Amino acid sequence: MISNQVLQSTIDGLKGITRMELCVCDVDGKTLATTFADCDQYERSIMAFAVSPADSQTLLGCQFFKIFDENQLEYVLLAQGAGEDSHMLGKMAAFQIQSLLVAYKERFDKDNFVKNLLLDNLLLVDIFNRAKKLHIDNNGRRVVMVVETQVENDTVSLEIVKNLFAGRAKDFITAVDEKSIIVVKELKGTEGYEEMDKLARLTYDTLLAEVRYSVRISYGTIVHELKEVSRSYKEAKMALDVGKIFYADQNVVAYNNLGIGRLIYQLPISLCKMFIREIFDGKSPDDLDEETLTTINKFFENSLNVSETSRQLYIHRNTLVYRLDKLQKTTGLDLRVFEDAITFKIALMVVKYMNYIETLDN
């Protein structure tokens, strides 16, 4: 479970403290990490020691110690040097590696628990029991943030995000698919959506500066129990999809700011097609020319204000009125009337959604 690199770093540090030569082997006598060169000669002795009832033993001038993962023998530690204190120092080194093994196991168990929690794979009773065993607070305020990268299995971005949250022991960073990094963030008592938005934008800016390509980030709503974490995750995933359709220019999207886009995203395609047919009599807003669509979008941006829209488009007010009259004749909708404007705006969003679904199907 512990990487050989971590084991090597650990025994190098222990050697510097105890001045002992150390070697960690598996139960078959294969060397995993060592500070001395001739440890291969002990392979048969290690295999014999592994099946013996003794927890420690002196063989061939070397101290042998067993390291267990619960009741399962995981490693054999060899220790040389340090004179009369060799046995005591060797046991201390074995205890240190055993503690490291426990810590890594708990970390792995927590990661596995969080993944199953996000994917809604746990029964309610399992959530409570495993959280208690792993010392995870059941009632903390949490929100799930999803970072979607452009590279599959992006270990570089994953490490950057982990470093960004390194000082927050109650936060969890994991991944459940090839292109997403998931942060389960525990909020302090005074923190809310404003702080979450700042954190999401800080994460975006950090990744953009480090990996040199843009990512998309979304987050769900704040939940108050572990059992609700999966809901916040689903909301964050939905926010990613809705953001791609309706808010393509935004790199950070919050579920509670999706507006009417969230409603349209959940409509069946058959209903969307029927709506477009009824409003445009078999036509589509996609059939409008670029100039007309630009005029419409700018008109909406300026809250149906004719004077401000004409100023920003650098056209005469009468020219804008002429375009709106022409659109009314074509579609039967007068965008200067609030109800018609709302209908047209929804229709544009519905068509965007239909086009997005069509690209997925193809």
Short mmCIF file of N, CA and C in Angstrom, two decimals, residues 105-119 121-122 130 134 174:
data_model
loop_
_atom_site.label_atom_id
_atom_site.label_comp_id
_atom_site.label_asym_id
_atom_site.label_seq_id
_atom_site.Cartn_x
_atom_site.Cartn_y
_atom_site.Cartn_z
N LYS A 105 -3.23 3.43 5.27
CA LYS A 105 -4.42 2.60 5.15
C LYS A 105 -5.68 3.43 5.44
N GLU A 106 -5.59 4.26 6.48
CA GLU A 106 -6.73 5.11 6.83
C GLU A 106 -7.00 6.12 5.72
N ARG A 107 -5.91 6.65 5.16
CA ARG A 107 -6.07 7.60 4.05
C ARG A 107 -6.74 6.92 2.85
N PHE A 108 -6.31 5.71 2.54
CA PHE A 108 -6.92 4.97 1.45
C PHE A 108 -8.39 4.68 1.74
N ASP A 109 -8.67 4.26 2.96
CA ASP A 109 -10.05 3.96 3.35
C ASP A 109 -10.94 5.19 3.26
N LYS A 110 -10.40 6.35 3.65
CA LYS A 110 -11.17 7.59 3.56
C LYS A 110 -11.46 7.94 2.11
N ASP A 111 -10.46 7.79 1.25
CA ASP A 111 -10.64 8.10 -0.16
C ASP A 111 -11.70 7.18 -0.77
N ASN A 112 -11.63 5.90 -0.44
CA ASN A 112 -12.60 4.93 -0.94
C ASN A 112 -14.00 5.25 -0.43
N PHE A 113 -14.09 5.65 0.83
CA PHE A 113 -15.38 6.01 1.43
C PHE A 113 -15.97 7.23 0.74
N VAL A 114 -15.15 8.25 0.51
CA VAL A 114 -15.63 9.48 -0.13
C VAL A 114 -16.10 9.21 -1.56
N LYS A 115 -15.37 8.38 -2.29
CA LYS A 115 -15.79 8.03 -3.66
C LYS A 115 -17.15 7.36 -3.67
N ASN A 116 -17.33 6.39 -2.79
CA ASN A 116 -18.63 5.69 -2.72
C ASN A 116 -19.73 6.62 -2.22
N LEU A 117 -19.38 7.55 -1.36
CA LEU A 117 -20.35 8.54 -0.89
C LEU A 117 -20.81 9.43 -2.03
N LEU A 118 -19.88 9.90 -2.84
CA LEU A 118 -20.21 10.76 -3.98
C LEU A 118 -21.10 10.05 -4.99
N LEU A 119 -20.80 8.77 -5.23
CA LEU A 119 -21.53 8.00 -6.24
C LEU A 119 -22.81 7.39 -5.69
N ASN A 121 -23.27 5.09 -3.41
CA ASN A 121 -23.16 3.63 -3.36
C ASN A 121 -23.29 3.06 -1.95
N LEU A 122 -23.60 3.90 -0.98
CA LEU A 122 -23.64 3.45 0.41
C LEU A 122 -25.04 3.55 1.01
N ARG A 130 -19.25 3.91 8.95
CA ARG A 130 -17.90 4.09 8.40
C ARG A 130 -17.35 5.48 8.70
N LEU A 134 -13.88 6.20 10.67
CA LEU A 134 -12.82 6.99 10.03
C LEU A 134 -12.69 8.39 10.64
N THR A 174 -10.40 13.94 -4.46
CA THR A 174 -10.39 12.62 -5.07
C THR A 174 -10.78 12.74 -6.54
#
